[in-house]
mmCIF file of C-alpha atoms in Angstrom:
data_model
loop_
_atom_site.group_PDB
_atom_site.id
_atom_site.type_symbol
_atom_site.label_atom_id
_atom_site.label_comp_id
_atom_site.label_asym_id
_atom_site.label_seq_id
_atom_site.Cartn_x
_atom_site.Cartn_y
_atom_site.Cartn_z
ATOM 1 C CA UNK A 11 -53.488 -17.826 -15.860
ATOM 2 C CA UNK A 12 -56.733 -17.492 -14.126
ATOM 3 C CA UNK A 13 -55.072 -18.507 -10.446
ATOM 4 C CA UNK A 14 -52.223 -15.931 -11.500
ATOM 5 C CA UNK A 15 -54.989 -13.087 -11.597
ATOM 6 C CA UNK A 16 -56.521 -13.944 -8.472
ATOM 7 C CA UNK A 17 -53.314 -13.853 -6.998
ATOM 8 C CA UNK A 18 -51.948 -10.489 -8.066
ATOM 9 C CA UNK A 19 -56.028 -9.513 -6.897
ATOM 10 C CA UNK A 20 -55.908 -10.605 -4.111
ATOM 11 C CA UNK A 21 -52.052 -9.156 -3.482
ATOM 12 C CA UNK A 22 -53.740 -5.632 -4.426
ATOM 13 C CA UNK A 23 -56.252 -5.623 -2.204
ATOM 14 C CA UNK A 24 -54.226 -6.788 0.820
ATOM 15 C CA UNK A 25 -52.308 -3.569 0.279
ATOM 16 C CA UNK A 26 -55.123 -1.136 -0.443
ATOM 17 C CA UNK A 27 -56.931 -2.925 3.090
ATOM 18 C CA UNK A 28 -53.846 -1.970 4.776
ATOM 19 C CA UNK A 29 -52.362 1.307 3.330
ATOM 20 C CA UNK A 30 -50.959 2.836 6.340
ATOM 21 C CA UNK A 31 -49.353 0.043 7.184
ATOM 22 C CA UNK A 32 -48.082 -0.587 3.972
ATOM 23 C CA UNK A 33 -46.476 2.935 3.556
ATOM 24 C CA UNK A 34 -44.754 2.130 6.793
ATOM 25 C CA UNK A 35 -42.961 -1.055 5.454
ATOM 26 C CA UNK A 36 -42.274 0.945 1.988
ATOM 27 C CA UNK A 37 -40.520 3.940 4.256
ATOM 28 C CA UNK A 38 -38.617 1.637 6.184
ATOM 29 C CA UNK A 39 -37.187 -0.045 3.002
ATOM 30 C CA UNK A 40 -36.782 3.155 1.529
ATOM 31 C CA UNK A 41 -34.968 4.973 4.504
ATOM 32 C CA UNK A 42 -32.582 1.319 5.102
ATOM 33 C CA UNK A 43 -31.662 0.716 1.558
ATOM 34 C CA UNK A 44 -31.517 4.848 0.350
ATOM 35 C CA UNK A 45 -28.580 4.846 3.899
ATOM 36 C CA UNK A 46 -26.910 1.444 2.419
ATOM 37 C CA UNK A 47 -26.715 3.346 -1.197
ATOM 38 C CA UNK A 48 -25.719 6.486 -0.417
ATOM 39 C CA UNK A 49 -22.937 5.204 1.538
ATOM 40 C CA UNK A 50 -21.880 3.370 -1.661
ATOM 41 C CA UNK A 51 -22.280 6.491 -3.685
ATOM 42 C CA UNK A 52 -19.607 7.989 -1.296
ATOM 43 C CA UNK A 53 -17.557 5.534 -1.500
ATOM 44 C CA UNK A 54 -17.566 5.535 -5.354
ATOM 45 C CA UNK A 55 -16.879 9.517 -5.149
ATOM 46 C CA UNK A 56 -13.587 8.804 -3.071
ATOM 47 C CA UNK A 57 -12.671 5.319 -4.738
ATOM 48 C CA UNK A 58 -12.964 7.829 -8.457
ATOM 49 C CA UNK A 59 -11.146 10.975 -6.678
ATOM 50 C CA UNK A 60 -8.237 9.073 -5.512
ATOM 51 C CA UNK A 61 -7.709 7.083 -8.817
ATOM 52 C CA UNK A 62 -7.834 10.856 -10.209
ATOM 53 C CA UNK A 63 -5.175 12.109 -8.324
ATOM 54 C CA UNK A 64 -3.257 8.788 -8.458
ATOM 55 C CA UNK A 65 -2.828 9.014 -12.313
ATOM 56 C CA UNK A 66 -1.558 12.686 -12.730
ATOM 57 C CA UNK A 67 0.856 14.882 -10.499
ATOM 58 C CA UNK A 68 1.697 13.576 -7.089
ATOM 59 C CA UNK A 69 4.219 16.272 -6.129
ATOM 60 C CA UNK A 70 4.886 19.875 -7.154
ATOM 61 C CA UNK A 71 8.735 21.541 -7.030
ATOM 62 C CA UNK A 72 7.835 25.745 -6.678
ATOM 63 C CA UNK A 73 11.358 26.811 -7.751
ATOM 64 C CA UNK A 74 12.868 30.358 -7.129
ATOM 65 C CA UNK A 75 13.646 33.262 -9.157
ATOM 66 C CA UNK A 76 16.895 33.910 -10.086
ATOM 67 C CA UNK A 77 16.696 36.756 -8.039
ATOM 68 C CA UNK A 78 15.637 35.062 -5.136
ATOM 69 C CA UNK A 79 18.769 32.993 -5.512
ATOM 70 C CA UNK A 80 17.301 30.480 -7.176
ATOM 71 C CA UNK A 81 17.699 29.039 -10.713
ATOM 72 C CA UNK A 82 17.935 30.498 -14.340
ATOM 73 C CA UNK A 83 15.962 28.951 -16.796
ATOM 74 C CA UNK A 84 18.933 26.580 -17.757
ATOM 75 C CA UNK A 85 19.836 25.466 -14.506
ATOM 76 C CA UNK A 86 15.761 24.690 -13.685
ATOM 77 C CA UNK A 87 15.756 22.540 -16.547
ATOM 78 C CA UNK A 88 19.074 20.689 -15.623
ATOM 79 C CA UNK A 89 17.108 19.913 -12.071
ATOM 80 C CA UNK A 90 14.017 18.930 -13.867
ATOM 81 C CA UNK A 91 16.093 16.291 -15.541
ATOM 82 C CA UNK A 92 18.260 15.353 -12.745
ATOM 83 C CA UNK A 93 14.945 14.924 -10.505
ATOM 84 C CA UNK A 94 13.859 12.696 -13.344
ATOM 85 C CA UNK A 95 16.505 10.378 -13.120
ATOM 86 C CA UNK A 96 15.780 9.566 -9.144
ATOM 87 C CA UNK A 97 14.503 6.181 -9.076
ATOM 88 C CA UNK A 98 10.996 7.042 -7.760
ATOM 89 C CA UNK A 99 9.740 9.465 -10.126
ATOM 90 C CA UNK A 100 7.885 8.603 -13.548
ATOM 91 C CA UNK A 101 7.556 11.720 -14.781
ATOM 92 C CA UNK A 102 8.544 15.098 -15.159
ATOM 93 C CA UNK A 103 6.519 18.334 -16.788
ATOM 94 C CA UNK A 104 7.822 21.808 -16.473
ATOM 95 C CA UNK A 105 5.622 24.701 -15.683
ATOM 96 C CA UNK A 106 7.207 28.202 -16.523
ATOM 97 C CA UNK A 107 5.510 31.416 -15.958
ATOM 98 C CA UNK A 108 3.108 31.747 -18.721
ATOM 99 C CA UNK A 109 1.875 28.209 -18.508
ATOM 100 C CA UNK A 110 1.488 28.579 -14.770
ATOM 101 C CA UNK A 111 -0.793 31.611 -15.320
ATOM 102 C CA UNK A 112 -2.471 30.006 -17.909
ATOM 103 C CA UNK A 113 -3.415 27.270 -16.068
ATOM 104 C CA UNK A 114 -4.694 29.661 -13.322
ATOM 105 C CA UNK A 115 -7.205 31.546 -15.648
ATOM 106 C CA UNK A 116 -8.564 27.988 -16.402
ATOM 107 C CA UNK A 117 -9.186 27.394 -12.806
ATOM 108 C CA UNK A 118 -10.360 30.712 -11.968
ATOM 109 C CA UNK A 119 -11.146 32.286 -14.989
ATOM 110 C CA UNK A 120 -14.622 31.656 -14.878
ATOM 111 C CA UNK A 121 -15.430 31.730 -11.451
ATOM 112 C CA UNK A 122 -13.307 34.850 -9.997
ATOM 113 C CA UNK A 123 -12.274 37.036 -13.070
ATOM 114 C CA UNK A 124 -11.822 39.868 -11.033
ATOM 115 C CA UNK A 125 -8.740 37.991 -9.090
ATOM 116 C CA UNK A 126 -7.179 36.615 -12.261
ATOM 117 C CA UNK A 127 -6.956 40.870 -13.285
ATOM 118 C CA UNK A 128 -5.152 41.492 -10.486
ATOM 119 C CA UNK A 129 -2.596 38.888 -10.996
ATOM 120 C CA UNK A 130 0.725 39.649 -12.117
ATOM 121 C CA UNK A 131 1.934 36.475 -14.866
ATOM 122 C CA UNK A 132 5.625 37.064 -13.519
ATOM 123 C CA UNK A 133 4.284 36.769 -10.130
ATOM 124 C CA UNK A 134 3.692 32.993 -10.361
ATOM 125 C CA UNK A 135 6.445 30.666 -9.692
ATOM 126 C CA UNK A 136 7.806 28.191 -12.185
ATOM 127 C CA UNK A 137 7.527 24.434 -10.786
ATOM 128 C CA UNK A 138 8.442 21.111 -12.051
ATOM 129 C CA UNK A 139 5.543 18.662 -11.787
ATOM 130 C CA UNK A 140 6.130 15.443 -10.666
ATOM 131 C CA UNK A 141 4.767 12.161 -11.261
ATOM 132 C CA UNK A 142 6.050 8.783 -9.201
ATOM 133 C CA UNK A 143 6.129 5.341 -9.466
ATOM 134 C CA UNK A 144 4.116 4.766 -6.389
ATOM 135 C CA UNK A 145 2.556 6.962 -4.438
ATOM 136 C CA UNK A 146 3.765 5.694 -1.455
ATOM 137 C CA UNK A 147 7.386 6.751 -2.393
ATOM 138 C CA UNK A 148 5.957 10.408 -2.111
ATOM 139 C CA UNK A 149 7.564 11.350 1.413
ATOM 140 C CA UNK A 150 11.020 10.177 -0.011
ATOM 141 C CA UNK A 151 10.913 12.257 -3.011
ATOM 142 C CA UNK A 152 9.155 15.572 -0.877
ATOM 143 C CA UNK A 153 12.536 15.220 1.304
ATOM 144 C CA UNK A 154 14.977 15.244 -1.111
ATOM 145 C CA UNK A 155 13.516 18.724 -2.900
ATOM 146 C CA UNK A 156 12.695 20.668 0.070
ATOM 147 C CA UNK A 157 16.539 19.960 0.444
ATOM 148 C CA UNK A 158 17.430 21.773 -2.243
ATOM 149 C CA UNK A 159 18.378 25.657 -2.002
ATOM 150 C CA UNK A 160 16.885 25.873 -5.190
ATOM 151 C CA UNK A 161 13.103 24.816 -4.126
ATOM 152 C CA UNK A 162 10.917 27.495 -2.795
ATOM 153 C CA UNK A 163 7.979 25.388 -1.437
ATOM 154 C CA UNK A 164 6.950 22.245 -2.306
ATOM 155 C CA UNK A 165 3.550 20.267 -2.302
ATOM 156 C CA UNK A 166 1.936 16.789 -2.414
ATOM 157 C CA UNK A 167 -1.059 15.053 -2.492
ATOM 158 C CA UNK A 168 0.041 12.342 -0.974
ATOM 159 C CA UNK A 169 -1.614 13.045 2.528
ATOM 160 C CA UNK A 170 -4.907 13.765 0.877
ATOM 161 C CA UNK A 171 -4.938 10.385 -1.316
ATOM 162 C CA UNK A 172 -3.737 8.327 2.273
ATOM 163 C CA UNK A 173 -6.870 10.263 4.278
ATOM 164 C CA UNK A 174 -8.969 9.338 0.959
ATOM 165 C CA UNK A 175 -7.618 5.741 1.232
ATOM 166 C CA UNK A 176 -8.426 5.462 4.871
ATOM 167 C CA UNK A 177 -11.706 7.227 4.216
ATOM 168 C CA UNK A 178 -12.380 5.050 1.465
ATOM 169 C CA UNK A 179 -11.610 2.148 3.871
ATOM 170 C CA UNK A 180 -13.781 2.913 6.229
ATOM 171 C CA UNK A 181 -17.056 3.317 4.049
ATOM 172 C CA UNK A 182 -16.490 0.444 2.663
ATOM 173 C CA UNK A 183 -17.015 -1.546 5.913
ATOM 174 C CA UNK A 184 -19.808 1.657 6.879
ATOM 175 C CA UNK A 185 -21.309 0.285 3.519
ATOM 176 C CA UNK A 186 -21.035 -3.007 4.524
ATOM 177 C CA UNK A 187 -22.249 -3.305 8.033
ATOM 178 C CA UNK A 188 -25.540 -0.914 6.608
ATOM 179 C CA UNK A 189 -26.412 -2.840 3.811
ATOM 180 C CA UNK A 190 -26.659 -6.005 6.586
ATOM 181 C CA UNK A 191 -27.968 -3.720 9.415
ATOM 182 C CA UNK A 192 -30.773 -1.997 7.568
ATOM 183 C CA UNK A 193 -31.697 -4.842 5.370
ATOM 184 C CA UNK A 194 -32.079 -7.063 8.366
ATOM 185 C CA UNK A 195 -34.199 -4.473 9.949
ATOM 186 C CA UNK A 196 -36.324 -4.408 6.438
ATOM 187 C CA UNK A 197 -36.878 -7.936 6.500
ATOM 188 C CA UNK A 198 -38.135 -7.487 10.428
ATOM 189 C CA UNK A 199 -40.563 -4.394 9.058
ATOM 190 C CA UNK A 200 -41.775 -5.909 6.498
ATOM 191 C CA UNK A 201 -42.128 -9.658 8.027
ATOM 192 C CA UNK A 202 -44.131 -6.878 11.350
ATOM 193 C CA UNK A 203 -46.197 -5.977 8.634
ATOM 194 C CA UNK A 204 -47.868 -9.227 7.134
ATOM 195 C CA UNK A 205 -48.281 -10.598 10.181
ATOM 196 C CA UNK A 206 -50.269 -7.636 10.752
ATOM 197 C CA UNK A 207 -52.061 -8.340 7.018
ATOM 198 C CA UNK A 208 -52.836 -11.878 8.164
ATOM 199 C CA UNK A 209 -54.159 -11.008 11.587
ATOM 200 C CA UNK A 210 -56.488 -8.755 10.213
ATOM 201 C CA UNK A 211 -57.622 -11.752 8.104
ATOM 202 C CA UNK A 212 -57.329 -14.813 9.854
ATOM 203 C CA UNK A 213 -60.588 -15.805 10.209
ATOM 204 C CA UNK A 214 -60.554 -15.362 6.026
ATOM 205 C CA UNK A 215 -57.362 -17.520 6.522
ATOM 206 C CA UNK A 216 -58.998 -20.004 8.759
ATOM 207 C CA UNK A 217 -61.938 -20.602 5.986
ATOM 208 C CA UNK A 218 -59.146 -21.300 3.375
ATOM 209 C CA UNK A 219 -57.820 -23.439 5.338
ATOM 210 C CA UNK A 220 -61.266 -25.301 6.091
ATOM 211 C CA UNK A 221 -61.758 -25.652 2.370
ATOM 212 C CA UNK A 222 -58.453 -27.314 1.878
ATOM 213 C CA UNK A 223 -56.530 -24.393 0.216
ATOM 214 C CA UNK A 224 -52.885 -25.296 0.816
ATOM 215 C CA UNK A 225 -50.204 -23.556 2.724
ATOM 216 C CA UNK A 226 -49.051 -21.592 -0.651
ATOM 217 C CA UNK A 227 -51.971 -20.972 -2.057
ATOM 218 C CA UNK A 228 -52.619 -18.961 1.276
ATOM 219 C CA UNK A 229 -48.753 -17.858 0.787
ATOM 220 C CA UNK A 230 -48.379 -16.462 -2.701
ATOM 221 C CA UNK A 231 -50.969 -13.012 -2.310
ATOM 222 C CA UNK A 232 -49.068 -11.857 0.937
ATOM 223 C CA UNK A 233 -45.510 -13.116 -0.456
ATOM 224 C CA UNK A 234 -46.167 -10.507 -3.512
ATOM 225 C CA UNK A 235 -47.583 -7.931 -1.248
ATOM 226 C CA UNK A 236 -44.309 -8.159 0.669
ATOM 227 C CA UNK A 237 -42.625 -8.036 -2.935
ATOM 228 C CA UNK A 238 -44.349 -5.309 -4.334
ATOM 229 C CA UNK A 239 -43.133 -3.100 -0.963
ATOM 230 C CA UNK A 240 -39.999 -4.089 -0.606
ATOM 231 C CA UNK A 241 -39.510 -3.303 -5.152
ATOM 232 C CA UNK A 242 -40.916 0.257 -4.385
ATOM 233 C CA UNK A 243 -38.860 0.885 -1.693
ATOM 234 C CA UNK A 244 -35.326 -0.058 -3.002
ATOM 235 C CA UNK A 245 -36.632 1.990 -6.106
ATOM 236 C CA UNK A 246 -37.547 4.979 -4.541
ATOM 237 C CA UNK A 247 -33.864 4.894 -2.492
ATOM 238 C CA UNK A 248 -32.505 4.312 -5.815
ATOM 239 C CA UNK A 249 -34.395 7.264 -7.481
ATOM 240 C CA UNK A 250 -33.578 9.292 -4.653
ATOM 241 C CA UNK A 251 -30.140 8.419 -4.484
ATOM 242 C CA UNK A 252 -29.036 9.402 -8.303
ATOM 243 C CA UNK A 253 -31.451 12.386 -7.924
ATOM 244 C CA UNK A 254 -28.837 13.526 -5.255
ATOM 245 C CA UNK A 255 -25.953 12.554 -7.206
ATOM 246 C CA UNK A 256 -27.100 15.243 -9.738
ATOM 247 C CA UNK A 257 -27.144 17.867 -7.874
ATOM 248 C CA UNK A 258 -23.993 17.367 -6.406
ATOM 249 C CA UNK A 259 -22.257 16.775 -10.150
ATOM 250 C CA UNK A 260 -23.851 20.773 -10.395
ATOM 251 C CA UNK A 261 -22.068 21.929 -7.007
ATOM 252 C CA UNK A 262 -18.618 19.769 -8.566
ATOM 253 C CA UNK A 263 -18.294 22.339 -11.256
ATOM 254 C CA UNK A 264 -17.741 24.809 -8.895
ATOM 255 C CA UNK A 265 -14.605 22.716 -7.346
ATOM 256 C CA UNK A 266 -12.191 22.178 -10.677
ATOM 257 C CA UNK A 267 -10.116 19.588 -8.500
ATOM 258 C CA UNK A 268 -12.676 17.494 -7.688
ATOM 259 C CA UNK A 269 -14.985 15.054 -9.292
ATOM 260 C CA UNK A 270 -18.413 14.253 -8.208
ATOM 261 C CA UNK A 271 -19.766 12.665 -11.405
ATOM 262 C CA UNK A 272 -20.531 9.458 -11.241
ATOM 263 C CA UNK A 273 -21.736 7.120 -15.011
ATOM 264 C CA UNK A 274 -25.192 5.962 -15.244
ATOM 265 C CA UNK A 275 -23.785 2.607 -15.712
ATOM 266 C CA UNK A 276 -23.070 2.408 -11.762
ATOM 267 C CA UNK A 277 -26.331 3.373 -10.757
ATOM 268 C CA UNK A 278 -27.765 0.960 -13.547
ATOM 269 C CA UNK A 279 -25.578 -2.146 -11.983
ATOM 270 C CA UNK A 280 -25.975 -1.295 -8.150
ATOM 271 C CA UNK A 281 -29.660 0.299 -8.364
ATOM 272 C CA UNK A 282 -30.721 -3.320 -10.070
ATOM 273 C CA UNK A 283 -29.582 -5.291 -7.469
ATOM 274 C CA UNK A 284 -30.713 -3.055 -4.796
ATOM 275 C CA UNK A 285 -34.203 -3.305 -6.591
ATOM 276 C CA UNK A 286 -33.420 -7.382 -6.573
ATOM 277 C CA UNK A 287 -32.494 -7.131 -3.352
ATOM 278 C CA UNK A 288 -35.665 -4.881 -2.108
ATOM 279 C CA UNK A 289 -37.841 -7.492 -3.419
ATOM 280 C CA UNK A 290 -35.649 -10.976 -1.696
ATOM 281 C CA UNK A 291 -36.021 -8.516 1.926
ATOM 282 C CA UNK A 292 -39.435 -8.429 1.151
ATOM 283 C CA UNK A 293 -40.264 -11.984 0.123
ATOM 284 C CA UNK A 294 -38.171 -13.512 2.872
ATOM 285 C CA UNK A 295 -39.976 -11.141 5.063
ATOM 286 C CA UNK A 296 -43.519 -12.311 4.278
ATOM 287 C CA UNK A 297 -42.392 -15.809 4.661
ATOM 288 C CA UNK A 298 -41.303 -14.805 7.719
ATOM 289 C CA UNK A 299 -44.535 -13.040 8.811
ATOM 290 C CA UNK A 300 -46.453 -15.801 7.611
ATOM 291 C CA UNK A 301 -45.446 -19.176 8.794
ATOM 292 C CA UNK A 302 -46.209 -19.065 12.897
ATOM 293 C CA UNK A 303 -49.714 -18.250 11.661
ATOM 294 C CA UNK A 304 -50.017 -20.900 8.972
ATOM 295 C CA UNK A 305 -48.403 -23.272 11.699
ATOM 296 C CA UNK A 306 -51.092 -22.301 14.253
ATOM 297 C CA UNK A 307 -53.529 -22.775 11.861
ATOM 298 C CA UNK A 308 -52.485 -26.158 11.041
ATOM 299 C CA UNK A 309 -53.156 -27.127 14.685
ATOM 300 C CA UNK A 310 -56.094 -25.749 16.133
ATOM 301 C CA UNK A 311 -57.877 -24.504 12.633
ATOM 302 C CA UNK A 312 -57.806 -20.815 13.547
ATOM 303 C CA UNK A 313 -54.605 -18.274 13.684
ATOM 304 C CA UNK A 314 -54.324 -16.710 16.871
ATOM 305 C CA UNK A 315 -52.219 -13.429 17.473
ATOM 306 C CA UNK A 316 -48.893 -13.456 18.049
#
């Protein structure tokens, strides 16, 4: 327990003797890994948005008035269920007036009163909501209504869930190629810095090694050091990280169509192993740092600079 102490001691005062230094390695880990996990963040915002849009309405039917020479309230119906017998679709909800307008002063209600005064409840359009089978089938299905004389407009969000697809495609590898790229370069930092550490004290190193201390004995204090910087700066990009998340989940309620809240439980799961993962950049970095030094030292009795 006693060696333990000295240790951990020792491990303290190599990073109070070299403070600046130390800071350095911590911002480097900190700016890497906070990069690596934001980019996950994003990715978990689009993976959760798509999945959203996925499970409820992919396409809309705005159907005309009867005066517009569209459909009476019969003959909307009738399409509703003819559109639900097409092979494609799931689902089918219809939206008269009333709930159409009611479904606007949800979105708006709050945010722009003023606009849902001024709206007119016979001035929204019916529409037939539309859920498929597969989203991919959406471009079929869009065809087939904007045939029909009975249509007015019609919408998807097909288009938006492919560009969040390919989006979500392409932080995934962003993710990905960070998480290697930056860590890489924290293991390089932080190996820069106890080399550093161990210059500063090689003739202390060179005693050690005079009095027969071994190779990990020498080890251990600047493995921990390396430790203890890389833990506080995966934690701090973790803390800053969620901290961000936050405030975006208070700009989301702003956008009713869009989710930006994200559970604890991910930031739990991914902020522990970046933590983990902090500490393995920092521990293989120190081993790193330290064995051309412990090898010179082996050979001629005194660590030279690199």
């Amino acid at each position: 327990m006693s060696r333990i102490a000295f240790l951990m001691r020792e491990a303290l005062v190599n990073l109070r003797r070299n403070a600046l230094v130390v800071v350095g390695a911590i911002l480097a880990v900190f700016i890497s890994l906070s990069l690596a996990f934001g980019a996950l963040v994003l990715n978990e915002l689009v993976q959760r948005n798509t999945l959203t849009w996925q499970d409820g309405t992919h396409v809309i039917a705005w159907l005309k008035d009867g005066d517009q020479g569209g459909l009476e309230t019969t003959g909307q119906l009738g399409l509703m269920d003819e559109i639900q017998a097409w092979e494609q679709v799931e689902t089918t909800r219809y939206v008269d007036k009333l709930a159409a307008f009611q479904e606007f002063e949800l979105l708006f209600g709050e945010r722009r009163p003023e606009l849902v005064a001024e709206i007119n409840p016979n001035a929204l359009p019916t529409s037939i909501r539309i859920e498929l089978t597969d989203i991919d089938l959406y471009r079929d299905v869009v065809f087939r209504l904007q045939s029909n004389p009975a249509v007015l407009n019609v919408t998807s969000a097909g288009e938006q869930i492919e560009q969040l697809s390919s989006l979500s495609t392409v932080l995934n590898v962003l993710g990905l190629g960070l998480a290697v790229l930056l860590g890489v370069s924290a293991v390089i930092l932080i190996a820069n810095t106890i080399r550093m550490a161990i210059y500063a004290r090689r003739d202390e190193v060179s005693i050690m090694k005079l009095v027969g201390a071994s190779n990990w004995f020498i080890r251990v204090p600047f493995v921990l050091e390396g430790m203890i910087e890389g833990i506080l700066g995966a934690g701090l990009a973790v803390l800053t990280v969620w901290i961000a998340s936050q405030n975006l989940v208070t700009v989301g309620e702003a956008i009713p169509l869009l989710t930006l809240d994200i559970p604890t439980s991910f930031f739990i799961q991914w902020g522990v192993l970046f933590v983990i993962f902090g500490a393995l950049a920092g521990i293989v970095g120190s081993v790193l740092g330290l064995s051309r030094y412990l090898r010179e030292a082996d050979g001629s009795g005194v660590p030279v600079a690199a």
